[in-house]
Amino acid sequence: MALAHSPDPVTDAAFTERQAAVLEVALNLLVEGGDKALTTAGLAKAANCSKESLYKWFGDREGILSAIVTYQASKVRGADERANPTTKEDFKQALSAFSEDLLAVLLSETSLALNRLSIGQVRGEAARGESAGLGAVLVDRGKRRIEARAIHLLTHGKRQRFITFDDAADAYTTLYGLIIGDLHIRALLGDHPDLDDSEHQARTRAAIDRFLTLFANALD
Amino acid sequence: MALAHSPDPVTDAAFTERQAAVLEVALNLLVEGGDKALTTAGLAKAANCSKESLYKWFGDREGILSAIVTYQASKVRGADERANPTTKEDFKQALSAFSEDLLAVLLSETSLALNRLSIGQVRGEAARGESAGLGAVLVDRGKRRIEARAIHLLTHGKRQRFITFDDAADAYTTLYGLIIGDLHIRALLGDHPDLDDSEHQARTRAAIDRFLTLFANALD
DNA sequence: TAGGTACTGTACGGTTCGGTACGGCGTTCA
DNA sequence: TGAACGCCGTACCGAACCGTACAGTACCTA
């Protein structure tokens, strides 16, 4: 997977520059007003475009929302896969970097808005024929990439015998849990926690220490 | 805080029996159709009551939603505070019980629906003057109680020297993270995971083992 | 200059839904 | 018996909003 294709991280996704600009405005509306603040008329006015253009470009309102998610997801940087630390200290450093990135992303206002949007679209049990709709896109293009990066790092760490584990996915989930805890769900619920940067670092330090304790290579 | 009041866990909260029945129906509608499936007309029809009654009882739609959350939250059992295990094995057992309860609750369809609802209500940044609205209620009456139960258990475990820690809240968050990982957010997004019961047990076992490893009393 | 393309701005139809008003029915109480 | 009360069912109103239609404008090309 992950062919060396990767055309253009910015102008990718078949979005005109104009369209991207409109989506950017839409995202802002979404961040500072939630789902129902994003009306077609409102977006048209805010973005200085006509409703007719919106419908020509995106089909319908659902299409606009979907486009926002897709567009934003296309901006997550590809994770420098070449980060293959050779010393245990570097490995720990790489884990810490991942942790802080994860915290920064998940608690960012735009990520929260997008997650709220996607979650709001989920209908109970029998979600249409299309499995999950928006949430699926968000998970696929957002979380999966982060997960891939982490698992790559973890597997590398295992090969280098910095850590040991049987199931990479399980190890990743544990790492995630140690880092995030219940911060994400509380942030989603509006329980605004710390935006403090040093807080993140402290949290990261504790999480990584614990993770390394759990998965330390017995040979050490 | 938390006076020994606690009138009646069931018929509490000043809800008539009739009203409770209506709220039950409303909850069902919510579970199997999400936020916008719960219209006042729809609820009136489904619950065999008149819209006029709905507005007399709950004020407006917001009041209905709020009542649903309050009502449901009033049903969380008070957590048997008397569970004070005396042996380390019993303590571990108590932790496991807590873990499975937590998983069962958080991944239940009703809990997910309520969380989705509350999250959907959150407006970006400047949420009205009323801080957080629904989400706050959910956090307060739902999560806080669970947290209280866990912290009680943990503190007890510390007193008994089964485990050791400095910050109880931090220990709890760690426990939570080890148990839940990213299951909750994925479930909220519609990424339907395992409803399997044995899965929960396995997950619980791993989480508790790890937790005890991290917080084991050094004297052991 | 003429025609085509892409877009803006606005106006309009149609629908959904929150909230209110009103008539009717059953029950309780004097 | 009759009056008051609570509630149901329904009809109704107004607002919001999605989606479409249409006229006007800027730009590009032959």
Coordinates of C-alpha atoms (C1' of nucleotides) in Angstrom, one line a residue:
Chain A
M1 CA 0.0 0.0 0.0
A2 CA 0.9 3.6 0.2
L3 CA 2.3 3.9 -3.3
A4 CA 4.8 6.6 -3.9
H5 CA 2.0 8.4 -5.8
S6 CA 0.9 11.2 -3.5
P7 CA 0.2 13.8 -6.2
D8 CA 0.0 17.0 -4.3
P9 CA -1.0 17.2 -0.7
V10 CA -2.6 20.6 -1.1
T11 CA -4.3 20.9 -4.5
D12 CA -5.2 17.2 -4.4
A13 CA -8.6 15.7 -4.1
A14 CA -10.0 17.2 -7.2
F15 CA -10.8 20.5 -5.5
T16 CA -10.5 23.7 -7.3
E17 CA -8.6 26.4 -5.6
R18 CA -11.8 28.3 -5.3
Q19 CA -13.6 25.3 -3.9
A20 CA -10.9 24.8 -1.4
A21 CA -11.3 28.4 -0.3
V22 CA -15.0 27.9 0.1
L23 CA -14.4 24.7 2.1
E24 CA -12.0 26.6 4.3
V25 CA -14.8 29.2 5.1
A26 CA -17.2 26.3 5.7
L27 CA -14.8 24.7 8.1
N28 CA -14.6 28.0 10.0
L29 CA -18.3 28.3 10.2
L30 CA -18.4 24.8 11.5
V31 CA -15.8 25.3 14.1
E32 CA -17.5 28.3 15.6
G33 CA -21.1 27.3 15.4
G34 CA -21.5 23.6 15.0
D35 CA -23.4 21.6 12.5
K36 CA -26.6 23.7 12.2
A37 CA -24.7 26.9 11.9
L38 CA -23.6 25.8 8.5
T39 CA -26.5 26.6 6.2
T40 CA -26.2 26.8 2.4
A41 CA -27.3 30.3 2.4
G42 CA -25.0 31.2 5.2
L43 CA -22.0 29.6 3.5
A44 CA -22.8 31.3 0.2
K45 CA -22.9 34.7 1.9
A46 CA -19.8 34.1 4.0
A47 CA -17.8 32.7 1.1
N48 CA -19.0 35.3 -1.4
C49 CA -20.3 32.6 -3.7
S50 CA -23.8 31.7 -5.0
K51 CA -25.8 28.9 -3.7
E52 CA -26.1 27.6 -7.3
S53 CA -22.3 27.2 -7.3
L54 CA -22.4 25.3 -4.1
Y55 CA -24.9 22.9 -5.5
K56 CA -23.1 22.6 -8.8
W57 CA -19.8 21.8 -7.0
F58 CA -21.0 19.6 -4.1
G59 CA -24.4 18.3 -5.1
D60 CA -26.2 18.9 -1.9
R61 CA -25.6 19.9 1.7
E62 CA -24.5 16.4 2.6
G63 CA -22.0 16.7 -0.2
I64 CA -20.6 19.9 1.3
L65 CA -20.2 18.3 4.7
S66 CA -18.5 15.3 3.1
A67 CA -16.2 17.6 1.1
I68 CA -15.2 19.4 4.2
V69 CA -14.1 16.2 5.9
T70 CA -12.4 14.9 2.9
Y71 CA -10.6 18.2 2.3
Q72 CA -9.5 18.6 5.8
A73 CA -8.4 15.0 6.0
S74 CA -6.3 15.5 2.9
K75 CA -4.2 18.0 4.9
V76 CA -2.9 15.6 7.5
R77 CA 0.8 15.4 6.8
G78 CA 2.0 12.0 5.6
A79 CA 4.0 11.3 8.7
D80 CA 7.7 11.1 8.2
E81 CA 7.9 7.3 7.7
R82 CA 11.6 7.5 7.7
A83 CA 11.8 8.3 11.3
N84 CA 13.6 5.1 12.3
P85 CA 15.4 5.9 15.5
T86 CA 18.5 3.8 16.2
T87 CA 19.0 4.4 19.9
K88 CA 16.6 3.7 22.7
E89 CA 16.7 7.3 23.6
D90 CA 15.8 8.4 20.1
F91 CA 13.0 5.8 20.1
K92 CA 11.6 7.3 23.3
Q93 CA 11.9 10.7 21.7
A94 CA 10.0 9.6 18.7
L95 CA 7.2 8.2 20.9
S96 CA 7.0 11.4 22.7
A97 CA 6.8 13.4 19.5
F98 CA 4.0 11.1 18.3
S99 CA 2.2 11.6 21.6
E100 CA 2.4 15.4 21.5
D101 CA 1.2 15.4 17.9
L102 CA -1.7 13.2 18.8
L103 CA -2.7 15.4 21.7
A104 CA -2.4 18.5 19.6
V105 CA -4.5 17.1 16.8
L106 CA -7.2 15.5 18.8
L107 CA -7.8 18.5 21.0
S108 CA -7.6 21.1 18.3
E109 CA -10.8 23.0 17.8
T110 CA -11.1 22.0 14.1
S111 CA -10.6 18.3 14.9
L112 CA -13.2 18.5 17.6
A113 CA -15.6 20.2 15.3
L114 CA -15.2 17.6 12.6
N115 CA -15.6 14.8 15.1
R116 CA -18.7 16.4 16.5
L117 CA -20.1 16.7 13.0
S118 CA -19.4 13.1 12.1
I119 CA -20.7 11.8 15.3
G120 CA -23.8 13.9 14.9
Q121 CA -24.5 12.2 11.5
V122 CA -24.4 8.7 12.9
R123 CA -27.8 7.3 13.1
G124 CA -28.5 4.5 15.6
E125 CA -28.1 0.9 14.6
A126 CA -29.1 0.6 11.0
A127 CA -27.2 3.5 9.5
R128 CA -28.3 3.5 5.9
G129 CA -26.8 1.0 3.5
E130 CA -23.6 3.0 3.4
S131 CA -22.4 1.6 6.7
A132 CA -21.3 4.8 8.5
G133 CA -21.1 7.7 6.0
L134 CA -19.1 10.6 7.4
G135 CA -17.7 8.9 10.4
A136 CA -16.1 6.2 8.2
V137 CA -14.4 8.9 6.1
L138 CA -13.1 10.6 9.2
V139 CA -11.8 7.3 10.7
D140 CA -10.3 6.1 7.5
R141 CA -8.5 9.2 6.4
G142 CA -7.8 10.6 9.8
K143 CA -7.3 8.1 12.5
R144 CA -6.0 5.3 10.3
R145 CA -3.1 7.4 9.1
I146 CA -2.1 8.3 12.6
E147 CA -2.5 4.7 13.7
A148 CA -0.4 3.6 10.7
R149 CA 2.4 5.9 11.7
A150 CA 2.3 4.7 15.3
I151 CA 2.3 1.1 14.4
H152 CA 5.2 1.6 12.0
L153 CA 7.1 3.2 14.8
L154 CA 6.2 0.5 17.3
T155 CA 7.1 -2.3 14.9
H156 CA 10.4 -0.7 14.2
G157 CA 11.0 -0.4 18.0
K158 CA 10.3 -4.1 18.3
R159 CA 12.7 -5.0 15.5
Q160 CA 15.3 -3.0 17.2
R161 CA 14.5 -4.8 20.4
F162 CA 13.6 -1.6 22.3
I163 CA 10.3 -3.0 23.2
T164 CA 8.4 -6.3 22.8
F165 CA 4.9 -7.3 22.1
D166 CA 2.8 -9.8 20.3
D167 CA 0.0 -7.8 18.8
A168 CA 0.9 -4.5 17.3
A169 CA -2.7 -3.2 17.2
D170 CA -3.0 -4.0 20.9
A171 CA 0.2 -2.3 21.7
Y172 CA -1.0 0.8 19.8
T173 CA -4.4 0.8 21.5
T174 CA -2.6 0.7 24.9
L175 CA -0.3 3.6 23.9
Y176 CA -3.3 5.5 22.7
G177 CA -5.2 4.9 26.0
L178 CA -2.3 5.9 28.1
I179 CA -1.9 9.2 26.2
I180 CA -5.5 10.2 25.8
G181 CA -7.3 8.7 28.7
D182 CA -10.7 10.4 28.8
L183 CA -9.4 13.7 27.5
H184 CA -11.0 13.3 24.1
I185 CA -14.5 12.5 25.1
R186 CA -14.5 15.2 27.6
A187 CA -13.3 17.7 25.1
L188 CA -16.0 16.6 22.7
L189 CA -18.6 17.1 25.4
G190 CA -17.4 20.7 25.9
D191 CA -15.6 20.1 29.1
H192 CA -12.7 22.3 28.1
P193 CA -9.5 21.1 29.7
D194 CA -6.0 22.4 29.4
L195 CA -4.7 24.0 26.3
D196 CA -1.5 24.3 28.2
D197 CA 1.4 23.1 26.2
S198 CA 3.5 22.1 29.2
E199 CA 0.6 20.0 30.4
H200 CA 0.7 18.1 27.2
Q201 CA 4.4 17.5 27.7
A202 CA 3.9 16.3 31.3
R203 CA 1.1 14.0 30.2
T204 CA 3.2 12.7 27.3
R205 CA 6.1 12.0 29.6
A206 CA 4.0 10.0 32.0
A207 CA 2.3 8.1 29.3
I208 CA 5.5 7.1 27.5
D209 CA 7.2 6.1 30.7
R210 CA 4.3 3.8 31.5
F211 CA 4.2 2.5 28.0
L212 CA 7.8 1.6 28.1
T213 CA 7.4 0.0 31.5
L214 CA 4.7 -2.2 30.2
F215 CA 6.4 -3.2 26.9
A216 CA 10.0 -3.1 28.0
N217 CA 12.1 -5.8 26.5
A218 CA 12.7 -8.4 29.1
L219 CA 16.3 -8.7 28.1
D220 CA 17.1 -5.2 29.4
Chain B
M1 CA -22.0 18.4 48.3
A2 CA -23.6 15.1 47.9
L3 CA -25.9 15.3 50.9
A4 CA -27.3 12.1 52.2
H5 CA -30.6 13.1 50.5
S6 CA -31.1 10.8 47.6
P7 CA -34.9 10.5 47.8
D8 CA -35.7 7.7 45.4
P9 CA -33.5 6.6 42.6
V10 CA -36.4 5.6 40.4
T11 CA -39.3 8.0 40.9
D12 CA -36.9 10.8 41.7
A13 CA -36.2 14.0 39.8
A14 CA -39.8 15.2 40.0
F15 CA -40.9 13.1 37.0
T16 CA -44.4 11.7 37.0
E17 CA -44.8 8.1 36.1
R18 CA -46.5 9.2 32.9
Q19 CA -43.6 11.5 32.1
A20 CA -41.1 8.8 32.8
A21 CA -42.9 6.6 30.4
V22 CA -42.8 9.3 27.7
L23 CA -39.1 9.9 28.4
E24 CA -38.5 6.2 27.9
V25 CA -40.2 6.3 24.5
A26 CA -38.2 9.4 23.7
L27 CA -35.0 7.6 24.6
N28 CA -35.9 4.8 22.3
L29 CA -36.6 7.2 19.4
L30 CA -33.2 8.7 20.1
V31 CA -31.4 5.5 20.2
E32 CA -32.7 4.3 16.9
G33 CA -32.7 7.4 14.9
G34 CA -30.4 10.0 16.4
D35 CA -31.1 13.6 17.3
K36 CA -33.2 14.7 14.5
A37 CA -35.4 11.7 14.6
L38 CA -36.9 13.0 17.8
T39 CA -39.5 15.5 16.7
T40 CA -42.1 16.8 19.1
A41 CA -44.8 15.5 16.8
G42 CA -43.1 12.2 16.4
L43 CA -42.7 11.8 20.2
A44 CA -46.3 12.7 20.8
K45 CA -47.5 10.1 18.4
A46 CA -45.1 7.4 19.6
A47 CA -45.9 8.0 23.2
N48 CA -49.6 8.5 22.7
C49 CA -49.7 11.9 24.2
S50 CA -50.4 15.3 22.9
K51 CA -47.8 17.9 22.0
E52 CA -49.5 20.3 24.3
S53 CA -48.7 18.0 27.2
L54 CA -45.1 17.8 26.1
Y55 CA -44.8 21.5 26.2
K56 CA -46.6 21.8 29.5
W57 CA -44.3 19.2 31.1
F58 CA -40.9 20.1 29.6
G59 CA -41.2 23.6 28.3
D60 CA -39.7 23.2 24.9
R61 CA -37.7 20.7 22.8
E62 CA -34.5 21.5 24.6
G63 CA -36.3 20.7 27.8
I64 CA -37.3 17.4 26.5
L65 CA -33.7 16.5 25.6
S66 CA -32.5 17.7 28.9
A67 CA -35.1 15.7 30.7
I68 CA -34.1 12.6 28.8
V69 CA -30.5 13.0 29.9
T70 CA -31.4 13.8 33.5
Y71 CA -33.8 10.9 33.6
Q72 CA -31.5 8.4 32.2
A73 CA -28.6 9.6 34.4
S74 CA -30.8 9.1 37.4
K75 CA -30.9 5.5 36.6
V76 CA -27.2 4.7 37.1
R77 CA -27.1 2.6 40.1
G78 CA -25.3 4.2 43.1
A79 CA -22.3 1.9 42.9
D80 CA -22.0 -0.3 45.9
E81 CA -19.6 1.8 47.9
R82 CA -19.3 -0.9 50.4
A83 CA -17.2 -3.0 48.2
N84 CA -14.0 -2.9 50.2
P85 CA -12.0 -6.0 49.3
T86 CA -9.6 -7.2 51.9
T87 CA -7.4 -9.5 49.9
K88 CA -5.4 -8.6 46.9
E89 CA -7.2 -11.1 44.8
D90 CA -10.5 -9.6 45.8
F91 CA -9.2 -6.2 44.9
K92 CA -8.2 -7.4 41.5
Q93 CA -11.7 -8.9 41.2
A94 CA -13.3 -5.6 42.1
L95 CA -11.2 -3.8 39.5
S96 CA -12.3 -6.3 36.9
A97 CA -15.9 -5.9 37.8
F98 CA -15.6 -2.1 37.5
S99 CA -13.9 -2.5 34.1
E100 CA -16.6 -4.7 32.7
D101 CA -19.3 -2.4 34.0
L102 CA -17.5 0.5 32.4
L103 CA -17.3 -1.3 29.0
A104 CA -20.9 -2.4 29.2
V105 CA -22.1 1.1 29.9
L106 CA -20.0 3.1 27.6
L107 CA -20.6 0.8 24.6
S108 CA -24.3 0.4 25.2
E109 CA -26.5 1.7 22.5
T110 CA -28.4 4.1 24.8
S111 CA -25.2 5.5 26.3
L112 CA -23.8 6.1 22.8
A113 CA -27.0 7.8 21.7
L114 CA -27.0 10.1 24.7
N115 CA -23.4 10.9 24.2
R116 CA -24.0 11.6 20.5
L117 CA -26.9 13.9 21.4
S118 CA -24.9 15.8 24.0
I119 CA -21.9 16.1 21.7
G120 CA -24.1 17.4 18.9
Q121 CA -25.4 20.1 21.1
V122 CA -22.0 21.5 21.8
R123 CA -21.4 24.7 19.9
G124 CA -17.9 25.8 19.2
E125 CA -15.9 27.9 21.6
A126 CA -18.4 30.3 23.0
A127 CA -21.1 27.9 24.1
R128 CA -23.8 30.2 25.3
G129 CA -23.6 31.6 28.8
E130 CA -24.6 28.3 30.2
S131 CA -21.1 26.8 29.9
A132 CA -21.8 23.5 28.3
G133 CA -25.5 22.7 28.7
L134 CA -26.3 19.1 28.0
G135 CA -22.8 17.8 28.0
A136 CA -22.2 19.1 31.4
V137 CA -25.2 17.3 32.8
L138 CA -24.1 14.1 31.1
V139 CA -20.6 14.4 32.5
D140 CA -21.8 15.4 35.9
R141 CA -24.4 12.8 36.5
G142 CA -22.9 10.1 34.4
K143 CA -19.2 10.1 34.3
R144 CA -18.6 11.7 37.6
R145 CA -20.4 8.9 39.5
I146 CA -18.4 6.2 37.7
E147 CA -15.3 8.1 38.4
A148 CA -16.2 8.5 42.0
R149 CA -16.8 4.8 42.4
A150 CA -13.4 4.0 40.8
I151 CA -11.5 6.5 42.8
H152 CA -13.1 5.2 46.0
L153 CA -11.9 1.7 45.0
L154 CA -8.5 2.9 44.1
T155 CA -8.0 4.8 47.3
H156 CA -9.1 1.9 49.3
G157 CA -6.6 -0.3 47.4
K158 CA -3.9 2.2 48.3
R159 CA -4.9 2.2 52.0
Q160 CA -4.7 -1.6 51.9
R161 CA -1.3 -1.3 50.2
F162 CA -2.4 -3.3 47.2
I163 CA -1.3 -0.5 45.0
T164 CA 0.5 2.8 45.3
F165 CA 0.1 6.2 43.6
D166 CA 0.3 9.9 44.3
D167 CA -2.5 11.3 42.4
A168 CA -5.8 9.4 42.5
A169 CA -7.3 11.2 39.6
D170 CA -4.2 10.4 37.5
A171 CA -4.4 6.8 38.5
Y172 CA -8.0 6.7 37.5
T173 CA -7.4 8.3 34.1
T174 CA -4.7 5.7 33.5
L175 CA -7.0 2.9 34.4
Y176 CA -9.7 4.4 32.1
G177 CA -7.3 4.7 29.3
L178 CA -6.1 1.1 29.6
I179 CA -9.6 -0.2 29.6
I180 CA -11.2 1.9 26.9
G181 CA -8.4 2.9 24.6
D182 CA -10.0 4.2 21.5
L183 CA -13.1 2.0 21.7
H184 CA -15.4 4.7 22.8
I185 CA -14.6 7.3 20.1
R186 CA -14.8 4.7 17.4
A187 CA -18.1 3.4 18.7
L188 CA -19.4 7.0 18.7
L189 CA -18.3 7.3 15.1
G190 CA -20.3 4.3 14.2
D191 CA -17.3 2.0 13.8
H192 CA -19.2 -0.9 15.4
P193 CA -16.7 -3.0 17.2
D194 CA -17.3 -6.1 19.3
L195 CA -20.4 -6.6 21.3
D196 CA -18.8 -9.9 22.3
D197 CA -18.8 -10.5 26.0
S198 CA -15.7 -12.6 26.1
E199 CA -13.9 -9.9 24.2
H200 CA -14.8 -7.5 27.1
Q201 CA -13.4 -10.0 29.6
A202 CA -10.2 -10.4 27.7
R203 CA -9.8 -6.7 27.3
T204 CA -10.5 -6.3 31.0
R205 CA -8.0 -8.9 32.0
A206 CA -5.2 -7.3 30.0
A207 CA -6.1 -3.8 31.2
I208 CA -6.2 -4.8 34.9
D209 CA -2.9 -6.7 34.6
R210 CA -1.3 -3.7 33.1
F211 CA -2.7 -1.4 35.6
L212 CA -1.5 -3.5 38.5
T213 CA 1.9 -3.7 36.9
L214 CA 2.2 0.0 36.7
F215 CA 0.8 0.8 40.2
A216 CA 2.1 -2.3 42.0
N217 CA 3.3 -1.6 45.5
A218 CA 7.0 -1.6 45.5
L219 CA 7.1 -3.6 48.7
D220 CA 5.7 -6.6 47.0
Chain C
dT1 C1' -18.4 42.2 -32.1
dA2 C1' -20.8 38.0 -31.0
dG3 C1' -21.2 34.0 -28.4
dG4 C1' -20.0 31.0 -24.8
dT5 C1' -18.6 29.9 -20.0
dA6 C1' -18.6 30.4 -15.2
dC7 C1' -20.0 32.7 -11.5
dT8 C1' -22.9 36.0 -8.4
dG9 C1' -27.0 37.6 -6.2
dT10 C1' -31.6 37.1 -5.4
dA11 C1' -36.0 35.5 -5.4
dC12 C1' -39.2 31.6 -5.0
dG13 C1' -41.4 27.0 -4.1
dG14 C1' -41.8 23.3 -1.0
dT15 C1' -41.1 21.0 3.1
dT16 C1' -40.2 20.3 7.8
dC17 C1' -40.7 21.4 12.4
dG18 C1' -41.3 24.0 16.7
dG19 C1' -44.7 26.0 19.2
dT20 C1' -49.8 27.4 20.1
dA21 C1' -54.8 27.1 20.1
dC22 C1' -59.0 24.7 20.3
dG23 C1' -62.5 21.1 20.6
dG24 C1' -63.6 16.8 22.8
dC25 C1' -63.3 13.0 26.2
dG26 C1' -62.8 10.8 30.7
dT27 C1' -62.2 11.3 35.6
dT28 C1' -62.6 13.4 40.0
dC29 C1' -64.8 16.0 43.4
dA30 C1' -68.4 18.7 45.4
Chain D
dT1 C1' -75.6 16.2 38.2
dG2 C1' -72.4 19.5 37.0
dA3 C1' -68.2 21.9 37.1
dA4 C1' -63.3 21.7 37.1
dC5 C1' -59.3 19.5 35.6
dG6 C1' -55.9 16.9 32.9
dC7 C1' -55.1 15.1 28.8
dC8 C1' -55.6 13.6 23.8
dG9 C1' -55.9 14.5 18.9
dT10 C1' -55.6 17.7 15.4
dA11 C1' -55.4 21.7 13.0
dC12 C1' -52.9 25.8 12.4
dC13 C1' -49.1 29.4 12.1
dG14 C1' -44.6 31.2 11.4
dA15 C1' -39.9 30.5 10.8
dA16 C1' -36.0 28.3 9.0
dC17 C1' -33.9 26.1 5.4
dC18 C1' -32.9 23.1 1.3
dG19 C1' -32.8 23.1 -3.4
dT20 C1' -33.9 25.4 -8.0
dA21 C1' -34.6 29.0 -11.3
dC22 C1' -33.5 33.2 -13.4
dA23 C1' -31.5 37.5 -14.5
dG24 C1' -27.2 40.0 -14.7
dT25 C1' -22.0 40.4 -15.0
dA26 C1' -17.1 39.5 -15.9
dC27 C1' -14.0 37.1 -18.8
dC28 C1' -12.3 34.6 -22.5
dT29 C1' -12.2 33.2 -27.4
dA30 C1' -13.1 33.4 -32.4

